[in-house]
């Protein structure tokens, strides 16, 4: 699986990130103490929902993820985070009212990802690589036959990693298309060179969708799918600072270089 080198660097571009045809992915650490978060970014509804979590860890991670989401979006739109009008579609996908900016949020364990594109469709998924009691039962109920066959050919540890790769790729594409987990018609291929490709897109996915995988940490896998509107479109990763001021020059640094996308559908 090819990916960018996940090494923090200050690229000198301390200004509002320019999307162009790219997709930007923000990596967010969720275990920041609540006392260090700027909760003014959150809506009253988000604060209420966060307070309902039984465990403090879950509350902290929810608040961090949603405060970061609003802060990231505010950078591109030029509006205060707390003023953003976020709604959900009938399928439960969050959208910005009266804005063309496309975005998606995913979290697993202590990390979250926010993917942002200028327009079109975008979906991102991150998963913590954790032991599963029977990944093959899950795969047989949700994955395409070809994906199941590839999993069956692998030994235990390799199978677990491949399962999560299939899962994140499928989830990213399905979130981009705005459809459920069953993913009618979707099939992912894992090429001999280790890259994922879209063998058959799900219903609802527009043409020229690209798929990229990367490792946000040693213990996570992730994938992003987006509407590539140009041949040089790339997925670029930034690291979010939960404690920074709500200021385009301070919220993050880029991870380098760009992620190489899979071939277009």
mmCIF file of C-alpha atoms in Angstrom:
data_model
loop_
_atom_site.group_PDB
_atom_site.id
_atom_site.type_symbol
_atom_site.label_atom_id
_atom_site.label_comp_id
_atom_site.label_asym_id
_atom_site.label_seq_id
_atom_site.Cartn_x
_atom_site.Cartn_y
_atom_site.Cartn_z
ATOM 1 C CA UNK A 1 0.000 0.000 0.000
ATOM 2 C CA UNK A 2 1.620 3.231 -1.149
ATOM 3 C CA UNK A 3 1.175 6.375 0.866
ATOM 4 C CA UNK A 4 2.790 9.667 1.638
ATOM 5 C CA UNK A 5 5.519 9.756 4.237
ATOM 6 C CA UNK A 6 3.755 10.699 7.450
ATOM 7 C CA UNK A 7 6.379 13.159 8.645
ATOM 8 C CA UNK A 8 5.438 16.563 9.991
ATOM 9 C CA UNK A 9 7.040 19.470 8.230
ATOM 10 C CA UNK A 10 6.545 23.187 8.213
ATOM 11 C CA UNK A 11 6.193 23.885 4.503
ATOM 12 C CA UNK A 12 6.176 27.638 5.001
ATOM 13 C CA UNK A 13 2.651 27.978 3.625
ATOM 14 C CA UNK A 14 1.100 29.530 6.716
ATOM 15 C CA UNK A 15 -1.943 30.863 4.911
ATOM 16 C CA UNK A 16 -5.405 29.649 4.039
ATOM 17 C CA UNK A 17 -4.940 26.323 2.209
ATOM 18 C CA UNK A 18 -5.967 26.453 -1.449
ATOM 19 C CA UNK A 19 -8.030 23.450 -2.488
ATOM 20 C CA UNK A 20 -8.039 23.741 -6.260
ATOM 21 C CA UNK A 21 -8.754 20.243 -7.591
ATOM 22 C CA UNK A 22 -7.221 18.533 -4.544
ATOM 23 C CA UNK A 23 -8.780 16.999 -1.468
ATOM 24 C CA UNK A 24 -7.345 18.086 1.879
ATOM 25 C CA UNK A 25 -7.357 15.668 4.797
ATOM 26 C CA UNK A 26 -6.913 16.961 8.340
ATOM 27 C CA UNK A 27 -5.606 14.526 10.950
ATOM 28 C CA UNK A 28 -6.945 15.327 14.426
ATOM 29 C CA UNK A 29 -5.756 13.993 17.790
ATOM 30 C CA UNK A 30 -8.846 13.451 19.935
ATOM 31 C CA UNK A 31 -7.337 12.995 23.383
ATOM 32 C CA UNK A 32 -6.725 16.679 24.027
ATOM 33 C CA UNK A 33 -8.052 17.596 27.507
ATOM 34 C CA UNK A 34 -11.410 19.362 27.341
ATOM 35 C CA UNK A 35 -9.903 22.268 29.297
ATOM 36 C CA UNK A 36 -7.553 22.935 26.353
ATOM 37 C CA UNK A 37 -10.259 22.926 23.666
ATOM 38 C CA UNK A 38 -11.971 25.999 22.267
ATOM 39 C CA UNK A 39 -15.564 24.872 22.778
ATOM 40 C CA UNK A 40 -16.933 28.190 21.511
ATOM 41 C CA UNK A 41 -16.700 26.688 18.021
ATOM 42 C CA UNK A 42 -19.486 24.213 18.808
ATOM 43 C CA UNK A 43 -23.219 24.702 18.412
ATOM 44 C CA UNK A 44 -25.550 24.360 21.427
ATOM 45 C CA UNK A 45 -26.860 21.081 19.980
ATOM 46 C CA UNK A 46 -23.326 19.680 19.715
ATOM 47 C CA UNK A 47 -22.522 20.677 23.284
ATOM 48 C CA UNK A 48 -25.697 18.985 24.513
ATOM 49 C CA UNK A 49 -24.964 15.822 22.572
ATOM 50 C CA UNK A 50 -21.404 15.755 23.874
ATOM 51 C CA UNK A 51 -22.615 16.034 27.453
ATOM 52 C CA UNK A 52 -24.762 12.917 27.050
ATOM 53 C CA UNK A 53 -21.865 10.504 26.655
ATOM 54 C CA UNK A 54 -21.509 8.266 29.697
ATOM 55 C CA UNK A 55 -17.722 8.021 29.562
ATOM 56 C CA UNK A 56 -15.489 11.093 29.735
ATOM 57 C CA UNK A 57 -13.219 9.709 27.008
ATOM 58 C CA UNK A 58 -16.110 9.491 24.538
ATOM 59 C CA UNK A 59 -17.271 12.992 25.451
ATOM 60 C CA UNK A 60 -13.774 14.393 24.975
ATOM 61 C CA UNK A 61 -13.323 12.724 21.601
ATOM 62 C CA UNK A 62 -16.710 13.820 20.299
ATOM 63 C CA UNK A 63 -16.135 17.446 21.304
ATOM 64 C CA UNK A 64 -12.609 17.491 19.869
ATOM 65 C CA UNK A 65 -13.709 16.014 16.539
ATOM 66 C CA UNK A 66 -16.628 18.365 16.026
ATOM 67 C CA UNK A 67 -14.799 21.479 17.197
ATOM 68 C CA UNK A 68 -11.997 20.614 14.778
ATOM 69 C CA UNK A 69 -14.472 20.012 11.944
ATOM 70 C CA UNK A 70 -16.010 23.449 12.391
ATOM 71 C CA UNK A 71 -12.617 25.114 12.723
ATOM 72 C CA UNK A 72 -11.276 23.480 9.565
ATOM 73 C CA UNK A 73 -14.354 24.404 7.535
ATOM 74 C CA UNK A 74 -14.187 27.990 8.790
ATOM 75 C CA UNK A 75 -10.687 28.345 7.352
ATOM 76 C CA UNK A 76 -11.898 27.619 3.829
ATOM 77 C CA UNK A 77 -15.120 29.607 4.079
ATOM 78 C CA UNK A 78 -13.859 32.627 6.017
ATOM 79 C CA UNK A 79 -16.653 32.496 8.583
ATOM 80 C CA UNK A 80 -16.538 31.960 12.337
ATOM 81 C CA UNK A 81 -16.825 28.261 13.266
ATOM 82 C CA UNK A 82 -19.825 28.783 15.530
ATOM 83 C CA UNK A 83 -21.688 30.575 12.721
ATOM 84 C CA UNK A 84 -21.539 27.696 10.241
ATOM 85 C CA UNK A 85 -24.929 26.200 9.407
ATOM 86 C CA UNK A 86 -24.376 22.436 9.428
ATOM 87 C CA UNK A 87 -27.288 20.162 8.590
ATOM 88 C CA UNK A 88 -27.784 16.497 7.710
ATOM 89 C CA UNK A 89 -29.227 15.074 4.509
ATOM 90 C CA UNK A 90 -31.987 12.463 4.599
ATOM 91 C CA UNK A 91 -29.197 9.854 4.471
ATOM 92 C CA UNK A 92 -27.551 11.383 7.550
ATOM 93 C CA UNK A 93 -24.625 12.966 5.688
ATOM 94 C CA UNK A 94 -23.543 16.363 7.116
ATOM 95 C CA UNK A 95 -23.606 19.302 4.706
ATOM 96 C CA UNK A 96 -23.040 23.044 4.809
ATOM 97 C CA UNK A 97 -26.192 24.977 3.978
ATOM 98 C CA UNK A 98 -25.855 27.190 0.875
ATOM 99 C CA UNK A 99 -22.223 26.200 0.343
ATOM 100 C CA UNK A 100 -20.639 24.063 -2.377
ATOM 101 C CA UNK A 101 -17.762 22.965 -0.132
ATOM 102 C CA UNK A 102 -17.807 19.175 0.280
ATOM 103 C CA UNK A 103 -16.532 17.560 3.468
ATOM 104 C CA UNK A 104 -16.644 14.374 5.515
ATOM 105 C CA UNK A 105 -15.662 13.331 9.044
ATOM 106 C CA UNK A 106 -14.507 9.959 10.373
ATOM 107 C CA UNK A 107 -13.033 8.919 13.720
ATOM 108 C CA UNK A 108 -11.680 5.762 15.305
ATOM 109 C CA UNK A 109 -9.919 5.475 18.634
ATOM 110 C CA UNK A 110 -7.823 8.532 19.399
ATOM 111 C CA UNK A 111 -7.751 9.932 15.838
ATOM 112 C CA UNK A 112 -10.207 11.636 13.500
ATOM 113 C CA UNK A 113 -9.966 12.755 9.887
ATOM 114 C CA UNK A 114 -11.759 15.599 8.128
ATOM 115 C CA UNK A 115 -11.687 15.542 4.322
ATOM 116 C CA UNK A 116 -12.482 18.746 2.408
ATOM 117 C CA UNK A 117 -12.995 19.278 -1.337
ATOM 118 C CA UNK A 118 -14.074 22.362 -3.266
ATOM 119 C CA UNK A 119 -17.118 20.623 -4.735
ATOM 120 C CA UNK A 120 -18.510 17.256 -5.765
ATOM 121 C CA UNK A 121 -18.448 14.173 -3.572
ATOM 122 C CA UNK A 122 -16.006 13.248 -0.818
ATOM 123 C CA UNK A 123 -15.865 10.436 1.715
ATOM 124 C CA UNK A 124 -13.195 9.497 4.252
ATOM 125 C CA UNK A 125 -12.854 6.598 6.661
ATOM 126 C CA UNK A 126 -10.332 5.770 9.373
ATOM 127 C CA UNK A 127 -10.213 2.533 11.358
ATOM 128 C CA UNK A 128 -8.133 1.384 14.300
ATOM 129 C CA UNK A 129 -6.647 -2.029 13.474
ATOM 130 C CA UNK A 130 -8.150 -4.069 16.295
ATOM 131 C CA UNK A 131 -8.651 -7.827 16.715
ATOM 132 C CA UNK A 132 -11.954 -9.152 15.386
ATOM 133 C CA UNK A 133 -13.677 -12.337 16.480
ATOM 134 C CA UNK A 134 -14.655 -13.285 12.933
ATOM 135 C CA UNK A 135 -13.866 -10.811 10.189
ATOM 136 C CA UNK A 136 -14.804 -13.376 7.545
ATOM 137 C CA UNK A 137 -18.438 -13.464 8.697
ATOM 138 C CA UNK A 138 -18.587 -9.681 8.377
ATOM 139 C CA UNK A 139 -16.877 -9.807 4.983
ATOM 140 C CA UNK A 140 -19.239 -12.455 3.614
ATOM 141 C CA UNK A 141 -22.261 -10.376 4.596
ATOM 142 C CA UNK A 142 -21.000 -7.014 3.290
ATOM 143 C CA UNK A 143 -18.113 -7.449 0.838
ATOM 144 C CA UNK A 144 -18.085 -8.382 -2.851
ATOM 145 C CA UNK A 145 -17.312 -12.053 -3.687
ATOM 146 C CA UNK A 146 -13.915 -11.149 -5.136
ATOM 147 C CA UNK A 147 -12.953 -9.306 -1.960
ATOM 148 C CA UNK A 148 -13.987 -12.290 0.160
ATOM 149 C CA UNK A 149 -11.914 -14.654 -1.999
ATOM 150 C CA UNK A 150 -8.831 -12.487 -1.555
ATOM 151 C CA UNK A 151 -9.301 -12.422 2.220
ATOM 152 C CA UNK A 152 -9.718 -16.196 2.349
ATOM 153 C CA UNK A 153 -6.350 -16.645 0.653
ATOM 154 C CA UNK A 154 -4.453 -14.824 3.429
ATOM 155 C CA UNK A 155 -3.098 -15.856 6.819
ATOM 156 C CA UNK A 156 -4.524 -14.379 10.026
ATOM 157 C CA UNK A 157 -2.485 -11.170 10.490
ATOM 158 C CA UNK A 158 -2.390 -10.335 6.782
ATOM 159 C CA UNK A 159 -6.118 -11.036 6.553
ATOM 160 C CA UNK A 160 -6.923 -8.623 9.373
ATOM 161 C CA UNK A 161 -4.981 -5.784 7.757
ATOM 162 C CA UNK A 162 -6.532 -6.506 4.352
ATOM 163 C CA UNK A 163 -9.995 -6.626 5.921
ATOM 164 C CA UNK A 164 -9.536 -3.131 7.318
ATOM 165 C CA UNK A 165 -8.154 -1.898 4.002
ATOM 166 C CA UNK A 166 -11.199 -3.213 2.161
ATOM 167 C CA UNK A 167 -13.455 -1.755 4.864
ATOM 168 C CA UNK A 168 -11.984 1.759 4.752
ATOM 169 C CA UNK A 169 -11.918 1.853 0.940
ATOM 170 C CA UNK A 170 -15.506 0.676 0.723
ATOM 171 C CA UNK A 171 -16.669 3.031 3.465
ATOM 172 C CA UNK A 172 -14.946 6.052 1.887
ATOM 173 C CA UNK A 173 -16.595 5.339 -1.475
ATOM 174 C CA UNK A 174 -20.006 4.672 0.057
ATOM 175 C CA UNK A 175 -19.832 7.858 2.134
ATOM 176 C CA UNK A 176 -18.882 9.813 -0.979
ATOM 177 C CA UNK A 177 -21.847 8.315 -2.838
ATOM 178 C CA UNK A 178 -24.160 8.826 0.141
ATOM 179 C CA UNK A 179 -25.367 5.216 0.306
ATOM 180 C CA UNK A 180 -25.437 2.528 2.993
ATOM 181 C CA UNK A 181 -23.014 -0.210 3.999
ATOM 182 C CA UNK A 182 -24.413 -2.813 1.614
ATOM 183 C CA UNK A 183 -22.870 -0.911 -1.285
ATOM 184 C CA UNK A 184 -24.801 -2.471 -4.163
ATOM 185 C CA UNK A 185 -22.421 -2.990 -7.077
ATOM 186 C CA UNK A 186 -19.257 -1.918 -5.248
ATOM 187 C CA UNK A 187 -16.080 -3.969 -5.598
ATOM 188 C CA UNK A 188 -12.531 -3.019 -4.625
ATOM 189 C CA UNK A 189 -9.449 -4.614 -6.131
ATOM 190 C CA UNK A 190 -6.058 -4.832 -4.442
ATOM 191 C CA UNK A 191 -3.436 -4.778 -7.170
ATOM 192 C CA UNK A 192 -0.163 -6.708 -7.207
ATOM 193 C CA UNK A 193 1.707 -3.450 -6.488
ATOM 194 C CA UNK A 194 -0.310 -3.030 -3.289
ATOM 195 C CA UNK A 195 -2.611 -0.242 -4.467
ATOM 196 C CA UNK A 196 -6.389 -0.288 -4.216
ATOM 197 C CA UNK A 197 -8.547 0.286 -7.270
ATOM 198 C CA UNK A 198 -12.261 0.661 -7.965
ATOM 199 C CA UNK A 199 -13.271 -2.402 -9.980
ATOM 200 C CA UNK A 200 -16.978 -1.575 -9.808
ATOM 201 C CA UNK A 201 -18.356 1.667 -8.319
ATOM 202 C CA UNK A 202 -21.427 1.762 -6.051
ATOM 203 C CA UNK A 203 -24.713 3.204 -7.201
ATOM 204 C CA UNK A 204 -24.746 6.973 -6.771
ATOM 205 C CA UNK A 205 -21.016 7.532 -7.291
ATOM 206 C CA UNK A 206 -20.208 10.085 -9.963
ATOM 207 C CA UNK A 207 -17.613 9.551 -12.664
ATOM 208 C CA UNK A 208 -13.933 10.392 -12.228
ATOM 209 C CA UNK A 209 -13.894 9.430 -8.557
ATOM 210 C CA UNK A 210 -10.458 8.716 -7.139
ATOM 211 C CA UNK A 211 -9.509 6.531 -4.201
ATOM 212 C CA UNK A 212 -6.412 6.902 -2.014
ATOM 213 C CA UNK A 213 -5.205 4.980 1.029
ATOM 214 C CA UNK A 214 -2.776 6.036 3.737
ATOM 215 C CA UNK A 215 -1.725 5.218 7.299
ATOM 216 C CA UNK A 216 -2.596 8.030 9.754
ATOM 217 C CA UNK A 217 -0.669 6.136 12.434
ATOM 218 C CA UNK A 218 1.046 2.811 12.955
ATOM 219 C CA UNK A 219 -2.218 1.402 14.303
ATOM 220 C CA UNK A 220 -4.710 2.925 11.849
ATOM 221 C CA UNK A 221 -5.605 2.592 8.193
ATOM 222 C CA UNK A 222 -7.566 5.166 6.204
ATOM 223 C CA UNK A 223 -8.958 5.858 2.759
ATOM 224 C CA UNK A 224 -10.422 8.873 0.985
ATOM 225 C CA UNK A 225 -12.615 9.020 -2.123
ATOM 226 C CA UNK A 226 -13.308 12.246 -3.961
ATOM 227 C CA UNK A 227 -14.460 13.705 -7.261
ATOM 228 C CA UNK A 228 -11.214 14.396 -9.107
ATOM 229 C CA UNK A 229 -11.858 17.333 -11.431
ATOM 230 C CA UNK A 230 -8.374 17.479 -12.926
ATOM 231 C CA UNK A 231 -5.575 15.101 -13.942
ATOM 232 C CA UNK A 232 -3.183 16.471 -11.307
ATOM 233 C CA UNK A 233 -5.673 16.234 -8.439
ATOM 234 C CA UNK A 234 -4.068 14.858 -5.283
ATOM 235 C CA UNK A 235 -4.932 14.053 -1.685
ATOM 236 C CA UNK A 236 -2.918 16.214 0.736
ATOM 237 C CA UNK A 237 -2.723 15.642 4.479
ATOM 238 C CA UNK A 238 -2.499 18.302 7.192
ATOM 239 C CA UNK A 239 -2.030 17.920 10.937
ATOM 240 C CA UNK A 240 -4.551 19.803 13.058
ATOM 241 C CA UNK A 241 -3.654 21.616 16.267
ATOM 242 C CA UNK A 242 -6.615 21.315 18.649
ATOM 243 C CA UNK A 243 -5.327 24.072 20.905
ATOM 244 C CA UNK A 244 -4.495 26.644 18.221
ATOM 245 C CA UNK A 245 -6.258 29.939 17.759
ATOM 246 C CA UNK A 246 -9.058 29.967 15.192
ATOM 247 C CA UNK A 247 -6.728 31.400 12.622
ATOM 248 C CA UNK A 248 -5.734 30.079 9.209
ATOM 249 C CA UNK A 249 -2.072 30.599 10.003
ATOM 250 C CA UNK A 250 -2.164 28.515 13.165
ATOM 251 C CA UNK A 251 -4.421 25.486 12.885
ATOM 252 C CA UNK A 252 -2.033 23.049 11.296
ATOM 253 C CA UNK A 253 1.014 21.979 9.356
ATOM 254 C CA UNK A 254 1.102 19.924 6.197
ATOM 255 C CA UNK A 255 2.224 16.327 6.118
ATOM 256 C CA UNK A 256 4.336 15.706 3.051
ATOM 257 C CA UNK A 257 4.133 14.750 0.241
ATOM 258 C CA UNK A 258 0.769 14.297 -1.472
ATOM 259 C CA UNK A 259 -0.831 10.859 -1.413
ATOM 260 C CA UNK A 260 -0.751 9.065 -4.737
ATOM 261 C CA UNK A 261 -4.322 8.254 -5.815
ATOM 262 C CA UNK A 262 -5.484 5.032 -7.390
ATOM 263 C CA UNK A 263 -6.440 5.052 -11.073
ATOM 264 C CA UNK A 264 -9.722 6.734 -11.884
ATOM 265 C CA UNK A 265 -12.806 4.647 -12.369
#
